[in-house]
CSV table of C-alpha atoms in Angstrom, one decimal:
chain,number,residue,atom,x,y,z
E,13,MET,CA,-0.1,0.1,-0.3
E,14,THR,CA,3.0,2.5,0.7
E,15,THR,CA,4.6,1.6,-2.4
E,16,ASN,CA,1.6,2.6,-4.7
E,17,ASN,CA,1.1,5.7,-2.5
E,18,GLU,CA,5.0,6.4,-3.2
E,19,ARG,CA,4.6,5.7,-7.0
E,20,ASN,CA,1.6,7.6,-7.0
E,21,ILE,CA,3.1,10.8,-5.4
E,22,LEU,CA,6.1,10.7,-7.5
E,23,ALA,CA,4.0,10.3,-10.8
E,24,LYS,CA,2.3,13.5,-9.6
E,25,LEU,CA,5.8,15.4,-8.9
E,26,GLU,CA,7.3,14.4,-12.3
E,27,ALA,CA,3.7,15.5,-13.9
E,28,ILE,CA,4.4,18.6,-12.0
E,29,LYS,CA,7.8,19.3,-13.1
E,30,GLU,CA,6.8,18.6,-16.6
E,31,ILE,CA,3.8,20.7,-16.3
E,32,ARG,CA,5.8,23.7,-14.9
E,33,THR,CA,8.8,23.3,-17.7
E,34,LYS,CA,6.0,23.3,-20.6
E,35,THR,CA,4.2,26.4,-18.8
E,36,MET,CA,7.4,28.1,-18.8
E,37,GLN,CA,8.2,27.4,-22.4
E,38,LEU,CA,4.3,28.3,-23.1
E,39,GLU,CA,4.7,31.7,-21.3
E,40,LYS,CA,7.9,32.1,-23.7
E,41,ILE,CA,6.1,31.1,-26.9
E,42,LYS,CA,3.3,33.3,-25.7
E,43,GLY,CA,5.6,36.2,-25.0
E,44,LYS,CA,6.9,35.9,-28.9
E,45,ILE,CA,3.8,35.9,-30.3
E,46,ILE,CA,2.5,38.9,-28.5
E,47,GLN,CA,5.7,40.5,-29.6
E,48,GLU,CA,5.2,39.6,-33.1
E,49,VAL,CA,1.3,40.5,-32.9
E,50,GLU,CA,2.6,44.2,-31.6
E,51,ALA,CA,5.2,44.4,-34.3
E,52,SER,CA,2.9,43.5,-37.0
E,53,GLU,CA,0.4,46.1,-35.5
E,54,GLN,CA,3.0,48.9,-35.4
E,55,GLU,CA,4.5,47.6,-39.4
E,56,GLU,CA,0.8,48.1,-40.3
E,57,LYS,CA,0.4,51.5,-38.9
E,58,CYS,CA,3.4,52.1,-41.0
E,59,LEU,CA,2.4,50.6,-44.0
E,60,SER,CA,-0.7,52.7,-43.8
E,61,GLU,CA,1.0,56.0,-43.8
E,62,TYR,CA,3.6,54.5,-46.4
E,63,LYS,CA,0.7,54.0,-48.7
E,64,GLN,CA,-0.9,57.2,-48.5
E,65,GLU,CA,2.5,58.8,-49.0
E,66,MET,CA,2.6,56.6,-52.1
E,67,GLU,CA,-0.8,57.8,-53.1
E,68,LEU,CA,0.3,61.5,-52.4
E,69,LEU,CA,3.4,60.8,-54.9
E,70,MET,CA,1.6,59.3,-57.2
E,71,GLN,CA,-1.1,62.4,-57.3
E,72,GLU,CA,1.8,64.7,-57.9
E,73,LYS,CA,3.4,62.5,-60.7
E,74,MET,CA,0.1,62.5,-62.4
E,75,ALA,CA,-0.1,66.2,-61.6
E,76,HIS,CA,3.5,67.0,-63.1
E,77,VAL,CA,2.4,64.4,-66.2
E,78,GLU,CA,-0.3,66.5,-66.8
E,79,GLU,CA,2.0,69.6,-66.6
E,80,LEU,CA,4.1,68.1,-69.0
E,81,ARG,CA,1.7,67.2,-71.3
E,82,GLN,CA,0.1,70.4,-71.4
E,83,ILE,CA,3.7,72.0,-71.8
E,84,HIS,CA,4.1,70.1,-74.6
E,85,ALA,CA,0.6,70.7,-76.4
E,86,ASP,CA,1.6,74.5,-75.7
E,87,ILE,CA,4.9,74.1,-77.6
E,88,ASN,CA,3.2,72.1,-80.3
E,89,ALA,CA,0.6,75.1,-80.6
E,90,MET,CA,3.4,77.5,-80.6
E,91,GLU,CA,5.6,76.0,-83.2
E,92,ASN,CA,2.5,75.8,-85.4
E,93,VAL,CA,2.1,79.8,-84.9
E,94,ILE,CA,5.6,80.4,-85.5
E,95,LYS,CA,5.3,78.3,-88.5
E,96,LYS,CA,2.2,80.0,-89.9
E,97,ALA,CA,4.0,83.4,-88.7
E,98,GLU,CA,7.1,82.3,-90.9
E,99,GLU,CA,4.8,81.4,-94.1
E,100,ALA,CA,3.1,84.9,-93.9
E,101,ARG,CA,6.4,86.6,-93.5
E,102,ASN,CA,7.7,85.0,-96.4
E,103,ARG,CA,4.6,85.3,-98.8
E,104,SER,CA,4.7,88.9,-98.1
E,105,LEU,CA,8.2,89.1,-98.6
E,106,ASP,CA,7.8,87.2,-102.0
E,107,ARG,CA,5.3,89.8,-102.8
E,108,ALA,CA,7.3,92.5,-102.3
E,109,LYS,CA,9.9,91.4,-104.4
E,110,ARG,CA,7.7,90.2,-107.2
E,111,VAL,CA,6.3,94.1,-107.0
E,112,HIS,CA,9.9,95.2,-106.9
E,113,GLU,CA,10.5,93.7,-110.2
E,114,ASP,CA,7.9,96.2,-111.7
E,115,TYR,CA,9.1,99.0,-109.5
E,116,ARG,CA,12.8,98.8,-110.6
E,117,PRO,CA,12.7,99.2,-114.2
E,118,LEU,CA,9.8,101.9,-113.7
E,119,LYS,CA,12.2,103.8,-111.3
E,120,HIS,CA,15.1,103.4,-113.6
E,121,ASP,CA,13.3,104.5,-116.9
E,122,ILE,CA,12.3,107.6,-114.7
E,123,ASP,CA,15.6,108.3,-113.5
E,124,ARG,CA,17.0,108.2,-116.9
E,125,MET,CA,14.4,110.8,-118.0
E,126,ARG,CA,15.1,113.4,-115.4
E,127,ARG,CA,18.9,112.9,-116.0
E,128,ASP,CA,18.9,113.2,-120.1
E,129,TYR,CA,15.5,115.7,-120.4
E,130,LEU,CA,15.8,117.6,-117.1
E,131,GLY,CA,19.1,117.4,-115.6
E,132,LEU,CA,17.7,116.2,-112.2
E,133,GLU,CA,19.1,113.9,-109.7
E,134,ARG,CA,17.7,110.3,-109.5
E,135,LEU,CA,14.9,109.5,-107.4
E,136,PRO,CA,16.0,108.3,-104.0
E,137,GLU,CA,16.0,104.5,-103.5
E,138,LEU,CA,13.6,102.6,-101.1
E,139,HIS,CA,16.2,101.8,-98.5
E,140,GLU,CA,17.0,105.8,-98.4
E,141,GLU,CA,13.7,106.6,-98.0
E,142,GLU,CA,12.6,103.8,-95.8
E,143,SER,CA,15.8,103.2,-94.1
E,144,GLY,CA,14.1,101.8,-90.8
E,145,LEU,CA,11.9,99.3,-92.7
E,146,ILE,CA,14.2,98.2,-96.2
E,147,THR,CA,17.8,97.4,-96.2
E,148,PRO,CA,19.8,97.5,-99.3
E,149,GLU,CA,20.4,93.5,-99.3
E,150,MET,CA,16.3,93.0,-99.2
E,151,PHE,CA,16.2,93.0,-102.9
E,152,ALA,CA,19.7,92.1,-103.8
E,153,ARG,CA,19.2,88.9,-104.7
E,154,SER,CA,15.8,88.8,-106.1
E,155,TYR,CA,15.3,87.5,-109.7
E,156,PHE,CA,15.0,90.6,-111.0
E,157,GLU,CA,18.3,91.8,-109.9
E,158,LYS,CA,20.0,88.9,-111.6
E,159,HIS,CA,18.8,89.6,-114.9
E,160,PHE,CA,18.3,93.2,-114.8
E,161,LYS,CA,21.9,93.8,-116.3
E,162,ASN,CA,21.1,91.4,-119.3
E,163,GLU,CA,17.8,92.0,-120.3
E,164,TRP,CA,17.3,95.5,-119.5
E,165,ARG,CA,20.4,97.7,-120.8
E,166,PRO,CA,20.0,96.7,-124.5
E,167,GLU,CA,16.8,98.2,-124.4
E,168,ASN,CA,17.8,101.2,-122.5
E,169,ALA,CA,20.6,101.9,-124.9
E,170,THR,CA,18.0,102.0,-127.5
E,171,ILE,CA,16.0,104.0,-125.9
E,172,THR,CA,18.9,106.6,-124.9
E,173,SER,CA,20.1,106.6,-128.4
E,174,PHE,CA,16.7,107.4,-129.6
E,175,ALA,CA,16.6,110.1,-126.9
E,176,HIS,CA,20.1,111.9,-127.9
E,177,ALA,CA,18.6,111.8,-131.4
E,178,HIS,CA,16.1,114.0,-130.7
E,179,GLN,CA,18.1,116.3,-128.4
E,180,ALA,CA,19.5,118.8,-131.1
E,181,ALA,CA,15.8,119.4,-132.1
E,182,ALA,CA,15.0,120.2,-128.6
E,183,ALA,CA,17.5,123.0,-127.7
E,184,SER,CA,15.0,125.9,-128.8
E,185,ALA,CA,12.0,124.2,-127.0
E,186,PHE,CA,13.1,122.2,-124.0
E,187,LEU,CA,10.1,120.7,-122.6
E,188,ALA,CA,8.0,120.1,-126.1
E,189,PRO,CA,10.2,117.6,-127.9
E,190,VAL,CA,10.2,115.6,-124.5
E,191,GLN,CA,6.3,114.8,-125.0
E,192,PRO,CA,6.6,111.9,-127.7
E,193,PRO,CA,9.3,109.7,-126.3
E,194,LEU,CA,7.3,110.2,-123.0
E,195,GLN,CA,4.1,108.5,-124.6
E,196,LEU,CA,6.2,106.1,-126.5
E,197,LEU,CA,8.7,105.0,-124.0
E,198,PRO,CA,6.7,103.8,-121.0
E,199,SER,CA,4.7,101.6,-123.4
E,200,SER,CA,7.0,100.1,-125.6
E,201,SER,CA,9.1,99.5,-122.7
E,202,LYS,CA,6.5,98.1,-120.7
E,203,ILE,CA,6.0,95.7,-123.5
E,204,ASP,CA,9.0,94.6,-124.2
E,205,HIS,CA,10.0,94.1,-120.8
E,206,HIS,CA,7.1,91.7,-119.7
E,207,ARG,CA,7.8,90.0,-122.9
E,208,ALA,CA,11.7,89.7,-122.2
E,209,LEU,CA,11.5,88.6,-118.4
E,210,PRO,CA,10.5,85.0,-117.8
E,211,PRO,CA,8.0,84.1,-115.1
E,212,VAL,CA,9.3,84.1,-111.7
E,213,PRO,CA,10.2,80.6,-110.1
E,214,GLY,CA,8.4,79.3,-107.3
E,215,PRO,CA,10.0,79.0,-103.7
E,216,ALA,CA,12.0,75.8,-103.7
E,217,PRO,CA,10.7,72.8,-102.3
E,218,THR,CA,12.1,72.2,-98.3
E,219,PHE,CA,13.1,68.7,-97.0
E,220,ARG,CA,11.3,68.0,-94.2
E,221,GLN,CA,12.9,65.2,-91.9
E,222,GLN,CA,10.2,62.5,-90.7
E,223,PRO,CA,9.4,62.0,-87.5
E,224,PRO,CA,10.8,58.8,-85.7
E,225,PRO,CA,8.6,56.2,-84.9
E,226,MET,CA,6.5,56.7,-81.8
E,227,LYS,CA,4.7,55.1,-79.2
E,228,SER,CA,2.6,55.8,-75.9
E,229,CYS,CA,3.5,55.2,-72.5
E,230,LEU,CA,1.7,52.8,-70.6
E,231,SER,CA,2.1,54.8,-67.3
E,232,CYS,CA,1.8,58.4,-68.2
E,233,HIS,CA,0.3,57.9,-71.8
E,234,GLN,CA,2.8,60.5,-73.0
E,235,GLN,CA,4.7,59.7,-76.9
E,236,ILE,CA,7.8,58.4,-76.6
E,237,HIS,CA,10.4,57.0,-78.8
E,238,ARG,CA,9.5,53.2,-79.9
E,239,ASN,CA,12.4,51.8,-78.8
E,240,ALA,CA,13.0,53.7,-75.4
E,241,PRO,CA,13.7,51.0,-72.5
E,242,ILE,CA,12.4,54.0,-70.1
E,243,CYS,CA,9.8,56.8,-70.2
E,244,PRO,CA,11.7,60.3,-70.1
E,245,LEU,CA,8.8,61.8,-68.1
E,246,CYS,CA,7.9,59.4,-65.8
E,247,LYS,CA,10.8,57.0,-65.4
E,248,ALA,CA,8.6,53.9,-66.1
E,249,LYS,CA,9.8,51.0,-67.7
E,250,SER,CA,8.2,50.3,-71.2
E,251,ARG,CA,7.2,47.0,-72.2
E,252,SER,CA,6.0,46.1,-75.7
E,253,ARG,CA,2.7,45.3,-76.2
E,254,ASN,CA,3.3,42.4,-78.7
E,255,PRO,CA,6.9,40.8,-77.1
E,256,LYS,CA,8.8,38.7,-79.5
E,257,LYS,CA,8.2,35.2,-78.7
E,258,PRO,CA,11.2,32.8,-77.8
E,259,LYS,CA,12.5,30.8,-80.7
E,260,LYS,CA,12.0,26.9,-80.0
E,261,LYS,CA,15.3,25.0,-79.9
E,262,ASP,CA,15.5,21.8,-81.8
């Protein structure tokens, strides 16, 4: 009877010892669980803050992308305005050069008559009258300037010889003999001049470089080069919508 009691007591003592050891181990595990849960809760709070900050950054990014898109749109609009202004300027300058082709021979004829018949000085040139608006080089390279000496001088020489032939008869009456040449000279010179001058050539065709192949960025939807690995605006990696399939090995 005593032996059985002792065995029961020893078994209980061993059980108490094992329970105590496992309880201490359980408390340690429990403490670790609580510690990890608290760390998880702390990281959850930080993660929420990080997500809010990320959302703000994305909003700021999209705002900058929109600003860049608007800037590009303004640049394109301004380029179109500049192009139209340049075309209008060139058209006005071309019209001025074409009108100058009619102005120059007429002025040359008037200057010659003033000098030969009246002994007067020539009329001032356009760049002398409008020095702030017209420069001497503005019409220097016009088509009429290049052909003026070849096509206008023989006619002027004929008119000049015709005028000198009548200067002897015009000695008594200074202005009377001048009227017949004035009636004949403008009409004949105008007709011969228009027959002699070829039509003004049009402007030379300009070379336009073709734009490079472009594609839309999947992140900011901005037009970028087709082979660009990274978008220069939003720095997002560019992925092809139709990637190449790997070749099968035999």
